[in-house]
mmCIF file of C-alpha atoms and ligand atoms in Angstrom:
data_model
loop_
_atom_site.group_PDB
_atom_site.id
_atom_site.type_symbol
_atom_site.label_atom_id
_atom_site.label_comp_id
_atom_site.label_asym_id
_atom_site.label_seq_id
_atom_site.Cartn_x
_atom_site.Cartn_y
_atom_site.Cartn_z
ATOM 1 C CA UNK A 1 20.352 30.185 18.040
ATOM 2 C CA UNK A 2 18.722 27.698 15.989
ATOM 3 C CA UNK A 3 19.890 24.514 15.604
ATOM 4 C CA UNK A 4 20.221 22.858 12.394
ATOM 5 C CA UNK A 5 21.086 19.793 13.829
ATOM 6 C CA UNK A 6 17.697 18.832 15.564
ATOM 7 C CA UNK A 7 16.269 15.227 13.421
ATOM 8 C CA UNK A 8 13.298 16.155 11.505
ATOM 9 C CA UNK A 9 10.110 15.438 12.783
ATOM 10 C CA UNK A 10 8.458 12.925 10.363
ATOM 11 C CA UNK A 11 5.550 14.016 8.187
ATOM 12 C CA UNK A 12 4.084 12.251 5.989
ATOM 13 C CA UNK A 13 4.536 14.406 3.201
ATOM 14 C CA UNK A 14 7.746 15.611 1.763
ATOM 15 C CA UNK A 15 8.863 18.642 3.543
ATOM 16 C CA UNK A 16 12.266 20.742 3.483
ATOM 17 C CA UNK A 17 14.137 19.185 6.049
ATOM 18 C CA UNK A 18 15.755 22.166 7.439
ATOM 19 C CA UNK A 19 12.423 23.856 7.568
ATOM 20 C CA UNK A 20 11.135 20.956 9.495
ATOM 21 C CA UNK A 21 14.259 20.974 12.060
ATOM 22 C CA UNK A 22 13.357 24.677 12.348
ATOM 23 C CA UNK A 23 11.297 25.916 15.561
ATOM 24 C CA UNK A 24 8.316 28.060 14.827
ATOM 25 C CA UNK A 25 8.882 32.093 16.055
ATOM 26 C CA UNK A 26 8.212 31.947 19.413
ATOM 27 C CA UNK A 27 6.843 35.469 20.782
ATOM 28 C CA UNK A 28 7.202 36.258 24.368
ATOM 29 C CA UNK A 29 4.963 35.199 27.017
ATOM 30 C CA UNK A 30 1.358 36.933 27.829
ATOM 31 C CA UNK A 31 1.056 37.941 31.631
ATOM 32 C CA UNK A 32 -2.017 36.374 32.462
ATOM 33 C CA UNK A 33 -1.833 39.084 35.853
ATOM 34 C CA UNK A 34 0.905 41.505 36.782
ATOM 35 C CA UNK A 35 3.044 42.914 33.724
ATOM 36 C CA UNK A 36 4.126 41.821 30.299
ATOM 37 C CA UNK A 37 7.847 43.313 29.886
ATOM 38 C CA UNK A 38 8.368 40.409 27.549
ATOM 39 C CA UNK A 39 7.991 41.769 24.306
ATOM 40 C CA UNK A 40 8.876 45.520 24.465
ATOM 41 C CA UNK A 41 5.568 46.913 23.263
ATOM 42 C CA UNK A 42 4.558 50.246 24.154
ATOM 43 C CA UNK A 43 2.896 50.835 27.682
ATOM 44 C CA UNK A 44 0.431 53.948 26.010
ATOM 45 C CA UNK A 45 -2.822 53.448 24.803
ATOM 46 C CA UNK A 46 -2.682 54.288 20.691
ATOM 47 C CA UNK A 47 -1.921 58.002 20.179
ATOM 48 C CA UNK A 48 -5.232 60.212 19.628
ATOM 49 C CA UNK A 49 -7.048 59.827 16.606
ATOM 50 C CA UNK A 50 -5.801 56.014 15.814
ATOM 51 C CA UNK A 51 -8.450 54.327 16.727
ATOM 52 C CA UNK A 52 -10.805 56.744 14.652
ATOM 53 C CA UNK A 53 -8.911 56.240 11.884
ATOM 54 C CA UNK A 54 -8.694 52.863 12.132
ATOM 55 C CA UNK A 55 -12.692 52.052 12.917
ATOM 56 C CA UNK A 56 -13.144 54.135 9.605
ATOM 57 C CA UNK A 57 -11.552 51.847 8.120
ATOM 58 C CA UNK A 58 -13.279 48.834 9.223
ATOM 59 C CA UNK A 59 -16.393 49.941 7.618
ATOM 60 C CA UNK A 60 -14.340 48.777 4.318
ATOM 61 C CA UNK A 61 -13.624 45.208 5.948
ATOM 62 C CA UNK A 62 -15.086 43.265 2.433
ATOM 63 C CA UNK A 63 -12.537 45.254 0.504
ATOM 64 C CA UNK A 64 -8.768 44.353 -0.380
ATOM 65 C CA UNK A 65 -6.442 46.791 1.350
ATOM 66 C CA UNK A 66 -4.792 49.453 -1.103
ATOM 67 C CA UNK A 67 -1.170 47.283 -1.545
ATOM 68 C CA UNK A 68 0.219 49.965 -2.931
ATOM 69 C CA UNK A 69 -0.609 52.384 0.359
ATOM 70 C CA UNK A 70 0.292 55.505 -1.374
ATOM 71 C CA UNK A 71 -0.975 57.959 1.705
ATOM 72 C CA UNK A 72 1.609 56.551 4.043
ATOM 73 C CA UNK A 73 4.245 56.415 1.760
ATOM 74 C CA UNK A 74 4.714 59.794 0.504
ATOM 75 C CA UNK A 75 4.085 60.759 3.604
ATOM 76 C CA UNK A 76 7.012 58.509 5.114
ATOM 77 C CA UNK A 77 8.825 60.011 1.777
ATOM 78 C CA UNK A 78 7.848 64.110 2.906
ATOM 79 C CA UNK A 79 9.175 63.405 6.447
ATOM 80 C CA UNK A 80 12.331 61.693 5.250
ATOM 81 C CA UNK A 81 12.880 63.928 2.496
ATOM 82 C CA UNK A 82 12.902 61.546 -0.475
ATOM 83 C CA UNK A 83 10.968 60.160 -3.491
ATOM 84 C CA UNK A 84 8.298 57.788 -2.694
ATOM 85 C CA UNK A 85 10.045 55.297 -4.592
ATOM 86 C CA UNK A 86 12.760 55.029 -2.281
ATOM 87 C CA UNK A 87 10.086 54.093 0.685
ATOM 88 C CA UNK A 88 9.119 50.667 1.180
ATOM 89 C CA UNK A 89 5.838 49.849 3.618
ATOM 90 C CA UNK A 90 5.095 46.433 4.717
ATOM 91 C CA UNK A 91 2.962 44.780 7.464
ATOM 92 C CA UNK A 92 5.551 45.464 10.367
ATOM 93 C CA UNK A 93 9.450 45.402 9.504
ATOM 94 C CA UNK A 94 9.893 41.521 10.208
ATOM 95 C CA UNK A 95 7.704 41.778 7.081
ATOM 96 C CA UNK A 96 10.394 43.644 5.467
ATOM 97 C CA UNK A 97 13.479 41.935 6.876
ATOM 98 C CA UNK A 98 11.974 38.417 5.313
ATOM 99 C CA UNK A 99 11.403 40.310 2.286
ATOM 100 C CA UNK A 100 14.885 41.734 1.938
ATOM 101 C CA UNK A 101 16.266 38.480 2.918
ATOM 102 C CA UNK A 102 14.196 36.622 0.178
ATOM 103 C CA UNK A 103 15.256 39.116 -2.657
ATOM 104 C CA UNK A 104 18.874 38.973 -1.690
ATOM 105 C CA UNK A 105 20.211 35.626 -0.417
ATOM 106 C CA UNK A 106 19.062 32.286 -1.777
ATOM 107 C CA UNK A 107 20.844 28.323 -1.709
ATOM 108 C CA UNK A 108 24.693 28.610 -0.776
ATOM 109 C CA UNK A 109 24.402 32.612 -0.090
ATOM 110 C CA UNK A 110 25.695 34.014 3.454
ATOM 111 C CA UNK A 111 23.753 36.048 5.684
ATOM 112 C CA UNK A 112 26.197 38.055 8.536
ATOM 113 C CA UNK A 113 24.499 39.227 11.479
ATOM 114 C CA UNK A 114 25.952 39.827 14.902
ATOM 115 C CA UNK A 115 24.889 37.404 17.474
ATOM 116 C CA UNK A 116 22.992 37.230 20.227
ATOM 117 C CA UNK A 117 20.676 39.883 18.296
ATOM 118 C CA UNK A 118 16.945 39.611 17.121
ATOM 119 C CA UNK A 119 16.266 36.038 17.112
ATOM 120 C CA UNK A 120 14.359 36.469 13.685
ATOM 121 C CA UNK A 121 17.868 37.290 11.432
ATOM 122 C CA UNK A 122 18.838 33.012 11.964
ATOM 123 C CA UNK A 123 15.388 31.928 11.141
ATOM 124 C CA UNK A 124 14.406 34.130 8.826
ATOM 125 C CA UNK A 125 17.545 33.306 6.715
ATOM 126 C CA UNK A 126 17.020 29.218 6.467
ATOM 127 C CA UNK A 127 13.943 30.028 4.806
ATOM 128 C CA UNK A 128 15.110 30.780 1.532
ATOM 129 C CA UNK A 129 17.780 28.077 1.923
ATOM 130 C CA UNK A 130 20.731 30.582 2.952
ATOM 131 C CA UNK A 131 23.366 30.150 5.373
ATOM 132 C CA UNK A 132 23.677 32.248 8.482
ATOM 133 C CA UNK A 133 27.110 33.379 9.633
ATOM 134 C CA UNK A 134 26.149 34.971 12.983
ATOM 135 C CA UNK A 135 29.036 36.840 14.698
ATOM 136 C CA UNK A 136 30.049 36.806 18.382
ATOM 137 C CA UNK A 137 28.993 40.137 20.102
ATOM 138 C CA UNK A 138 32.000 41.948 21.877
ATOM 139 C CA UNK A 139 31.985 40.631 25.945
ATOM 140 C CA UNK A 140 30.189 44.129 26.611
ATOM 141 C CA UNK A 141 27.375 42.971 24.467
ATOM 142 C CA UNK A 142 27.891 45.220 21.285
ATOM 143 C CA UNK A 143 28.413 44.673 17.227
ATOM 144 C CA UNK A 144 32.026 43.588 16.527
ATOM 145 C CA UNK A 145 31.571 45.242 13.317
ATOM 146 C CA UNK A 146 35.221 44.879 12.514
ATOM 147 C CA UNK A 147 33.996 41.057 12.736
ATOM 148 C CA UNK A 148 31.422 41.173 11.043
ATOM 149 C CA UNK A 149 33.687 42.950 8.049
ATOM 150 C CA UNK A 150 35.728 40.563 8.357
ATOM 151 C CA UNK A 151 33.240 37.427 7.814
ATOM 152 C CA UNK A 152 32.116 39.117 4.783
ATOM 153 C CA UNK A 153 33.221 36.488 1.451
ATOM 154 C CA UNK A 154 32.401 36.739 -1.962
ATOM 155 C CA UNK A 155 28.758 34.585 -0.784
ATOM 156 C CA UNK A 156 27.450 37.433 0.902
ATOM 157 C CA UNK A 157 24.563 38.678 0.392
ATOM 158 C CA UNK A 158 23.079 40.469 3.300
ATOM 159 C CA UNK A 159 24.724 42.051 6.136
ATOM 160 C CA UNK A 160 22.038 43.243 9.122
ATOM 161 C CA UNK A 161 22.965 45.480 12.121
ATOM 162 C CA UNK A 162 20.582 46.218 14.787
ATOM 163 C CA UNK A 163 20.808 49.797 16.534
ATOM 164 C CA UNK A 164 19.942 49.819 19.233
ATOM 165 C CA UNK A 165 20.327 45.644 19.456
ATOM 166 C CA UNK A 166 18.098 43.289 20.781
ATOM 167 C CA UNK A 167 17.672 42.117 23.182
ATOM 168 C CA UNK A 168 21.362 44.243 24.045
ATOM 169 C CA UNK A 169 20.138 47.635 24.233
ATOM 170 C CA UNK A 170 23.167 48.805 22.572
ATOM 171 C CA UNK A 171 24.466 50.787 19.974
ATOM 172 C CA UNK A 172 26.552 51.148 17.338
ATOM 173 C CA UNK A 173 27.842 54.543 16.723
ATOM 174 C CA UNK A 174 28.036 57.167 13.631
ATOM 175 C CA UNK A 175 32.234 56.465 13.688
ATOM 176 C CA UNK A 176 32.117 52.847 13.612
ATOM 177 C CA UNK A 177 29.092 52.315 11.662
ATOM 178 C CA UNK A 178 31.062 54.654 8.384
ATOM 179 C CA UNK A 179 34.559 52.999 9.186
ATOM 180 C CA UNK A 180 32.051 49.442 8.813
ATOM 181 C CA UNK A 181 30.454 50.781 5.573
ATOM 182 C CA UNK A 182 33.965 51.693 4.013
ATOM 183 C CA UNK A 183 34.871 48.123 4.285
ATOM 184 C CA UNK A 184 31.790 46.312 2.580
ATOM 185 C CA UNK A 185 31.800 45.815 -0.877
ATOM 186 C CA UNK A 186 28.944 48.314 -2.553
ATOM 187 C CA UNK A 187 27.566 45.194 -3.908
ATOM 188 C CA UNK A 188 26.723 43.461 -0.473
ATOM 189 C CA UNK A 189 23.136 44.730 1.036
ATOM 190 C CA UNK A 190 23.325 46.333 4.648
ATOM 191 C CA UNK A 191 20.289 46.852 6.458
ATOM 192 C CA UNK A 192 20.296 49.076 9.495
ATOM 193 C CA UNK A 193 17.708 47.392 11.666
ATOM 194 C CA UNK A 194 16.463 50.825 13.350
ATOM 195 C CA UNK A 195 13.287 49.294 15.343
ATOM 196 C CA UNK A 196 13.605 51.347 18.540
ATOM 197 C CA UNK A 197 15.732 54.247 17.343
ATOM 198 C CA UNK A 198 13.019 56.850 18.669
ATOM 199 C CA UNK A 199 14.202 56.019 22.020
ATOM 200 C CA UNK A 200 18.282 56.675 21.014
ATOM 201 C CA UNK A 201 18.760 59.851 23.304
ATOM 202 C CA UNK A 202 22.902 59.522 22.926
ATOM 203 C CA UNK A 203 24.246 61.935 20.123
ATOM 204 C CA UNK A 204 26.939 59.518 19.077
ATOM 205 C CA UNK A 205 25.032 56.565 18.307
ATOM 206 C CA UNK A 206 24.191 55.437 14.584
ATOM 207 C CA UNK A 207 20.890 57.291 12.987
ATOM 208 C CA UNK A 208 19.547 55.763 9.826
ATOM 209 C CA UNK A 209 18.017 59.597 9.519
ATOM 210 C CA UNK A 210 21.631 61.208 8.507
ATOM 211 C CA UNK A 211 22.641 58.620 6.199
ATOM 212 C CA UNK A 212 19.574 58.998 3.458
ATOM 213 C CA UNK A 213 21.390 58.362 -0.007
ATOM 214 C CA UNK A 214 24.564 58.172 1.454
ATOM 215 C CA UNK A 215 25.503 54.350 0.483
ATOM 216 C CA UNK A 216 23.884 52.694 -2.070
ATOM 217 C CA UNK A 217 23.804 49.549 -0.947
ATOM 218 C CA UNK A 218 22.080 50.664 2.317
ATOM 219 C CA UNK A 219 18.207 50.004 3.594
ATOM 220 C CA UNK A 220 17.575 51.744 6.889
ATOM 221 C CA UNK A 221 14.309 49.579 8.454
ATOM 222 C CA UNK A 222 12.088 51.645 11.201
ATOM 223 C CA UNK A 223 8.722 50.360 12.646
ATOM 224 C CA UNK A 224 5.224 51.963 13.850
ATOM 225 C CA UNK A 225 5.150 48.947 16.239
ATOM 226 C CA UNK A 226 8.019 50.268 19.419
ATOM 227 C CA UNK A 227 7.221 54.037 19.665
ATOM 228 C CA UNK A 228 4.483 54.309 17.904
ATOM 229 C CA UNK A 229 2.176 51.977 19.684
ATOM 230 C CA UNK A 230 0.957 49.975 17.162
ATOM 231 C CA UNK A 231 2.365 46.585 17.616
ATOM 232 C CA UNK A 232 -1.449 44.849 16.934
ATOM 233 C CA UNK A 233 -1.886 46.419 13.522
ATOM 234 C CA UNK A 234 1.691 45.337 11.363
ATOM 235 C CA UNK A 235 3.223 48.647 9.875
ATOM 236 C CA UNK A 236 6.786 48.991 9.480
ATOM 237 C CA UNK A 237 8.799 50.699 6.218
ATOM 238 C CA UNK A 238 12.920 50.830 5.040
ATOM 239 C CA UNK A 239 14.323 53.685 2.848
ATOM 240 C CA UNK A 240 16.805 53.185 0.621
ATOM 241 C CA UNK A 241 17.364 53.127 -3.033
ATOM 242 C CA UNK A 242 14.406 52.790 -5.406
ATOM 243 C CA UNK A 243 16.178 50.143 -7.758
ATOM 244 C CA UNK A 244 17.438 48.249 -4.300
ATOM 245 C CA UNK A 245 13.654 48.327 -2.534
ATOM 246 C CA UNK A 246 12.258 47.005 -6.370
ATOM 247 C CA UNK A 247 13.323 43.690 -5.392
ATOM 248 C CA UNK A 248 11.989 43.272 -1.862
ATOM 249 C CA UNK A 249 8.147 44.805 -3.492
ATOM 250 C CA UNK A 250 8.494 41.167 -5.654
ATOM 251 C CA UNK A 251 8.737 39.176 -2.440
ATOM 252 C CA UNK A 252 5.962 40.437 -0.499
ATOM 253 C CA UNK A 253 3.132 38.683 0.802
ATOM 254 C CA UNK A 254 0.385 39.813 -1.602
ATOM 255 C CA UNK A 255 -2.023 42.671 0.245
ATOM 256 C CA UNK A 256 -0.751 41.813 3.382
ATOM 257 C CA UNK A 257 -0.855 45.479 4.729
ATOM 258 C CA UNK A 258 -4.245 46.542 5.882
ATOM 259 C CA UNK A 259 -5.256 49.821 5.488
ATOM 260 C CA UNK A 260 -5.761 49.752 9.070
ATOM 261 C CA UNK A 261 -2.240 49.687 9.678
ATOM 262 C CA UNK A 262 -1.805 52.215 6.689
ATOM 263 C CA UNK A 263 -4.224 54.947 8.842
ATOM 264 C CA UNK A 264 -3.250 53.934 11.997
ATOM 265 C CA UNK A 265 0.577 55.163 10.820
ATOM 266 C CA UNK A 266 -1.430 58.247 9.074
ATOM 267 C CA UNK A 267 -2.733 59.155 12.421
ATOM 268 C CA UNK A 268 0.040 58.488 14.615
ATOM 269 C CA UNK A 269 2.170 61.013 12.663
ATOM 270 C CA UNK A 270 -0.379 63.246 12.859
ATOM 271 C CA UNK A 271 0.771 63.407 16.852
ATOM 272 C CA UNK A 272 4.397 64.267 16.399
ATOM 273 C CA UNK A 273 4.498 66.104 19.892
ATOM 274 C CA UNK A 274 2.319 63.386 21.646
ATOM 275 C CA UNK A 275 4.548 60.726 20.543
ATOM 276 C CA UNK A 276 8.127 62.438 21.563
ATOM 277 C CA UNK A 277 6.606 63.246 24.868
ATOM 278 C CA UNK A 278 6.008 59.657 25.462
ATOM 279 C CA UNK A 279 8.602 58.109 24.143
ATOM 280 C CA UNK A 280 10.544 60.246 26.267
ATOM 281 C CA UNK A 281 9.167 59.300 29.526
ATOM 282 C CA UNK A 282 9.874 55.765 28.434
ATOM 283 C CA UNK A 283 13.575 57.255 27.159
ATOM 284 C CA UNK A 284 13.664 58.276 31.283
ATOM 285 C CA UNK A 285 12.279 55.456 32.981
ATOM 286 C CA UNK A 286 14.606 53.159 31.381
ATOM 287 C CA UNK A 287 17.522 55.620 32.499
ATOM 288 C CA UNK A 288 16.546 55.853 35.873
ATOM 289 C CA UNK A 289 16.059 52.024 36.364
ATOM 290 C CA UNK A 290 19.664 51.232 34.844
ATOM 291 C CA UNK A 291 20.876 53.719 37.318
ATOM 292 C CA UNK A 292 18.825 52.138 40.555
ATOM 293 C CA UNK A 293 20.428 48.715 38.933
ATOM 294 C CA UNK A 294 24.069 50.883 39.139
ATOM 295 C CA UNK A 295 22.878 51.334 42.968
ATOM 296 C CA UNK A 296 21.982 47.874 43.417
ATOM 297 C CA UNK A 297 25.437 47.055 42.673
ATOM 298 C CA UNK A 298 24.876 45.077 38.947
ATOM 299 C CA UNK A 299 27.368 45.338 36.987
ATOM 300 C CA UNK A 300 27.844 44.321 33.231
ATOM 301 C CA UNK A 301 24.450 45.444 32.323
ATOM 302 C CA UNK A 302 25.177 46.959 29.194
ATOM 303 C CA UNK A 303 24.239 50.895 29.128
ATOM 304 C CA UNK A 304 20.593 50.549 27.268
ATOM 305 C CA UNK A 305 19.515 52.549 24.622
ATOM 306 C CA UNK A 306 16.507 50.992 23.262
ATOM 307 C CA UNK A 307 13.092 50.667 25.491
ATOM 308 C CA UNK A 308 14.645 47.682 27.055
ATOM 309 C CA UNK A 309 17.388 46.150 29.358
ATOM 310 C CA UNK A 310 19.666 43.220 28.861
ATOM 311 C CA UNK A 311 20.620 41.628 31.962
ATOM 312 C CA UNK A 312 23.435 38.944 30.927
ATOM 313 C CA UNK A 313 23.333 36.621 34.050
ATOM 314 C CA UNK A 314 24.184 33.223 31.109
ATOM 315 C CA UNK A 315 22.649 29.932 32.707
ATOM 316 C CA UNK A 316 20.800 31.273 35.683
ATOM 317 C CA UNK A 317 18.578 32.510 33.240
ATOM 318 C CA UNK A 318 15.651 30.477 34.542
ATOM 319 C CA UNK A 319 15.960 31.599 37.970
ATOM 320 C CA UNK A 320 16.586 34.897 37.042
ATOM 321 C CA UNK A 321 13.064 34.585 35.169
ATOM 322 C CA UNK A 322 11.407 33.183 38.184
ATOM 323 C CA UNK A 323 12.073 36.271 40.497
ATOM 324 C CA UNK A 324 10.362 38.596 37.876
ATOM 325 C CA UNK A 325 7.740 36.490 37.787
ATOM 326 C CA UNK A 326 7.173 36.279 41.632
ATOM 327 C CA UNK A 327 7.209 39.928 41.582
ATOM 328 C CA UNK A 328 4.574 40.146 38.882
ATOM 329 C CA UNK A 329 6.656 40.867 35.979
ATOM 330 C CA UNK A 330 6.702 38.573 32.728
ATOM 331 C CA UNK A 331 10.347 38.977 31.218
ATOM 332 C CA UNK A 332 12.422 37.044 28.188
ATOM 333 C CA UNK A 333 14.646 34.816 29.066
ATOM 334 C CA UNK A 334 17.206 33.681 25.802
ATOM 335 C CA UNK A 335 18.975 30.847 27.253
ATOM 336 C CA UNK A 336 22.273 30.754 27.719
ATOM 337 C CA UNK A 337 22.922 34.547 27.415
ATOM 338 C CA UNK A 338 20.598 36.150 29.547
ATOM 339 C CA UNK A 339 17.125 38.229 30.023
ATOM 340 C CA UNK A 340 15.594 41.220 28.334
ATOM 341 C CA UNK A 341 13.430 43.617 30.489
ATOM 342 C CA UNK A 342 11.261 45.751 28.769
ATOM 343 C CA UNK A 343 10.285 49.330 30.369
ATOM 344 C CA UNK A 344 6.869 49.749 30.651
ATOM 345 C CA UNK A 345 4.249 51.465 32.893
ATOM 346 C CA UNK A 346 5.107 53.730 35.576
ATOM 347 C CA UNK A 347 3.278 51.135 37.909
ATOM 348 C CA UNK A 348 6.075 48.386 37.343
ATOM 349 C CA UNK A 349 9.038 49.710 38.099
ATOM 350 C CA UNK A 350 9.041 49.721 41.709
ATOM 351 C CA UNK A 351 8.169 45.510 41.212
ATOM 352 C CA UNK A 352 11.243 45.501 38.575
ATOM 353 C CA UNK A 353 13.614 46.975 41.169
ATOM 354 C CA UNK A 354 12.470 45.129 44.184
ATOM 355 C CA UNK A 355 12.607 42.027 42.105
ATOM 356 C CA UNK A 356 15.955 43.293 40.498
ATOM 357 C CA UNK A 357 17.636 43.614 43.888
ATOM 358 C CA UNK A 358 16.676 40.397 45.127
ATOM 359 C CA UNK A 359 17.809 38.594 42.301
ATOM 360 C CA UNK A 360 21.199 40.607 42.561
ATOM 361 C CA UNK A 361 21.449 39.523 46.049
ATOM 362 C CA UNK A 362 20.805 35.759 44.662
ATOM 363 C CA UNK A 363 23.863 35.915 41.798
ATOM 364 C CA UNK A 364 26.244 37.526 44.341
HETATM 365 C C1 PLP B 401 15.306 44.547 16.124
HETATM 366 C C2 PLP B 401 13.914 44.358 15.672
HETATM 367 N N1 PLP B 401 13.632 44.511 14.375
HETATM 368 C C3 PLP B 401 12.395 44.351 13.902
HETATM 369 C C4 PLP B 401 11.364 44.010 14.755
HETATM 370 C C5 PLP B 401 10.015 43.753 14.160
HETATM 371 O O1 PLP B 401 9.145 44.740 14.390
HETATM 372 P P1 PLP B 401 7.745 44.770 13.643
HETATM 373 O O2 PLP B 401 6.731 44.729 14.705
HETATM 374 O O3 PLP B 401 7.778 46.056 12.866
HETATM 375 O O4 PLP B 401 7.667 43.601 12.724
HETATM 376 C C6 PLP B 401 11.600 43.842 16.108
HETATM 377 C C7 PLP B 401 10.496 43.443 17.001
HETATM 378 O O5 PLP B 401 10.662 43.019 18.098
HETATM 379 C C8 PLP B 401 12.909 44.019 16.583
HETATM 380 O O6 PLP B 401 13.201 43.842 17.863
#
C-alpha cells in the first residue's frame, strides 16, 4: 500500500504534501519479447466490427466527443433493464471509481476497502483528502466482509468490494455479499467493483446483474476494458440509482469519453455470441492452468475466478518474477504479498507451467 509516511519531495511551488508523498499509478510492465500477463488485458484482437466503428469515428477527430453518449447508454440501460438515468458511462471504470470517490468522501471521511485489492482504491482515496481504512483479506485471500462491516464508523463514506478481487481472483458470494449489505447503514455508498465478472463461471459467487434496484445505496461498476477487449480506448459504466450516479456526473473529467470508446462499446455488444465464446476459452484456460498448478503440487493458490491467478509466495516475490521472465512471461509482482498471472494466449501457457513448476520446485 501506499505510504503516507514517505518526506515530500521538494518543489518549488506549494503542493499538497500528501499528494507529493504519493507515487504516481504505476501500470504493469510492457514485454518488450515473449508475453505480457502483467496487466490482464484481453489476448483477442477487438471483436468484429470495432475497429470499423471506431475508424468512422476518427473522421470526426476536430470534434468534441458527445459527453453525454446517449447511444451507449440506453443501450447499457435496454440490456440491464433500467432507465438511462440510472447508467453512468465514463472513460474506463477507474474513471468512475475516482469519480464516485470524489462525490462521496472528502477531508476527515473514511474510505473501507479490503486489502491487498486493486491498488487504485488507496490512491485514489488521498486525492480528495480522505482517509483509507483498508482491511486485512482472510489468510485464503478473500473479503472479510464481516471486517469490513465492522470498520464501518459514522465517517464513512464509501465502502468498495471487488468481485472477483484483484489481483486475488476471488469472490465474494450472493450469501455473504446480502448478510454484508444488511449491516451497512443505507446512507454509506457500496460499490461492487465487477471488472472481470464476465469470466465468474461459479453460480454462487456475487453478480451485480441480480441485484439492480435492490439497495439503494448500491453502484455496481463493469468495464469494456477485461472481456470486452478494449483496454486502449477507456469505456467503463456503474448502475445504480439515478439521484446516487447525479453526483459522480459533477465530478467527471469534462468530455473525457471519446466517441471512439462510445462505438467501440456499440460494436462490441453487437457480438454477444463472439464475446461469450471467448471469454469462455479464457474462463477454461485459466481452469485448466490452476489445475496443472494443483498437479504441480502448489498449494494456497486461491481458486481464481477472474482472468487471472494470484500466486501468494510474500517476499520471494522478486524471484518468483524472475522465473516468468526467463520463461518469456512478463507478470506483476505486489511486494510483499505475492504475483498476479494473467491468462492469455493459448501460446503461453505451456511457458507459464514450465516456468510455474520450476519456480515450485525453487519455494519447496
Ligand atoms: C478491479 C478493477 N477495477 C477497475 C479496473 C479499471 O478498469 P478500466 O480499464 O475500466 O478503468 C481494473 C483494471 O485493472 C480492475 O482491476
Amino acid at each position: 500500500m501506499t505510504s503516507g509516511s514517505e518526506a515530500a519531495p521538494a518543489v518549488p511551488v506549494r503542493m499538497r504534501p500528501e499528494i507529493l508523498a504519493l507515487p504516481a499509478y504505476r501500470q504493469g510492465q510492457a514485454a518488450p519479447t515473449g508475453f505480457k500477463l502483467s496487466s490482464n488485458e484481453n489476448p483477442y484482437d477487438p471483436l468484429p466490427g470495432v475497429l470499423e466503428a471506431v475508424d468512422r469515428a476518427t473522421r470526426q477527430l476536430h470534434r468534441y466527443p458527445n459527453a453525454a453518449a446517449p447511444e451507449i447508454t440506453a443501450r447499457l440501460a435496454e440490456e440491464w433493464g433500467v432507465e438511462p438515468d440510472e447508467v453512468i458511462v465514463a472513460a474506463g471504470s477507474v474513471a468512475l471509481l475516482m469519480q464516485f470517490t470524489m462525490a462521496a468522501a472528502g477531508h476527515g471521511d473514511e474510505v473501507v476497502f479490503s486489502w491487498r485489492s486493486f491498488e487504485v482504491y488507496p490512491w485514489m482515496t488521498v486525492l480528495p483528502g480522505a482517509t483509507a481504512v483498508p482491511v486485512p483479506n482472510t489468510a485464503d485471500h478473500r473479503h472479510d466482509l464481516d471486517a469490513m462491516a465492522a470498520a464501518i464508523t459514522d465517517r464513512t463514506r464509501l465502502v468498495l468490494v471487488c468481485s472477483p478481487n484483484n489481483p486475488t481472483s476471488s469472490v465474494v458470494t450472493k450469501a455473504e455479499f446480502e448478510a454484508f449489505m444488511a449491516k451497512v447503514p443505507t446512507d454509506v455508498l457500496v460499490v461492487l467493483d465487477e471488472a472481470y465478472a464476465e469470466f465468474v463461471t461459479d453460480p454462487e459467487a456475487v453478480n451485480g446483474r441480480a441485484l439492480v434496484r435492490r439497495y439503494p445505496n448500491l453502484v455496481v461498476l463493469r468495464t469494456f476494458s477485461k472481456a470486452y477487449g478494449l483496454a486502449g480506448l477507456r469505456i467503463g459504466y456503474g448502475i445504480g440509482r439515478a439521484d446516487v450516479l447525479a453526483p459522480a456526473r459533477t465530478t467527471i473529467v469534462p468530455l473525457s469519453l471519446t466517441d471512439h470508446a462510445q462505438v467501440a462499446a456499440l460494436a462490441s455488444l453487437d457480438r454477444g455470441d463472439e464475446l461469450r465464446e471467448r471469454v469462455a476459452n479464457i474462463a477454461v484456460r485459466r481452469d485448466a492452468v490452476y489445475e496443472a498448478l494443483l498437479e504441480q503440487g502448489w498449494t494456497g493458490i486461491p481458486k481464481p475466478h477472474g482472468n487471472f491467478v494470484w500466486f501468494p509466495v510474500g517476499e520471494r516475490t522478486p524471484e518468483v518474477l524472475e522465473v516468468f521472465r526467463r520463461h518469456g512471461i512478463i507478470a506483476r509482482g505486489y511486494l510483499p504479498d505475492g504475483v498476479r498471472l494473467t491468462i492469455g494466449e493459448e501460446e503461453s501457457v505451456q511457458n507459464v507451467l514450465t516456468a510455474a513448476d520450476e519456480i515450485a520446485r525453487i519455494l519447496r
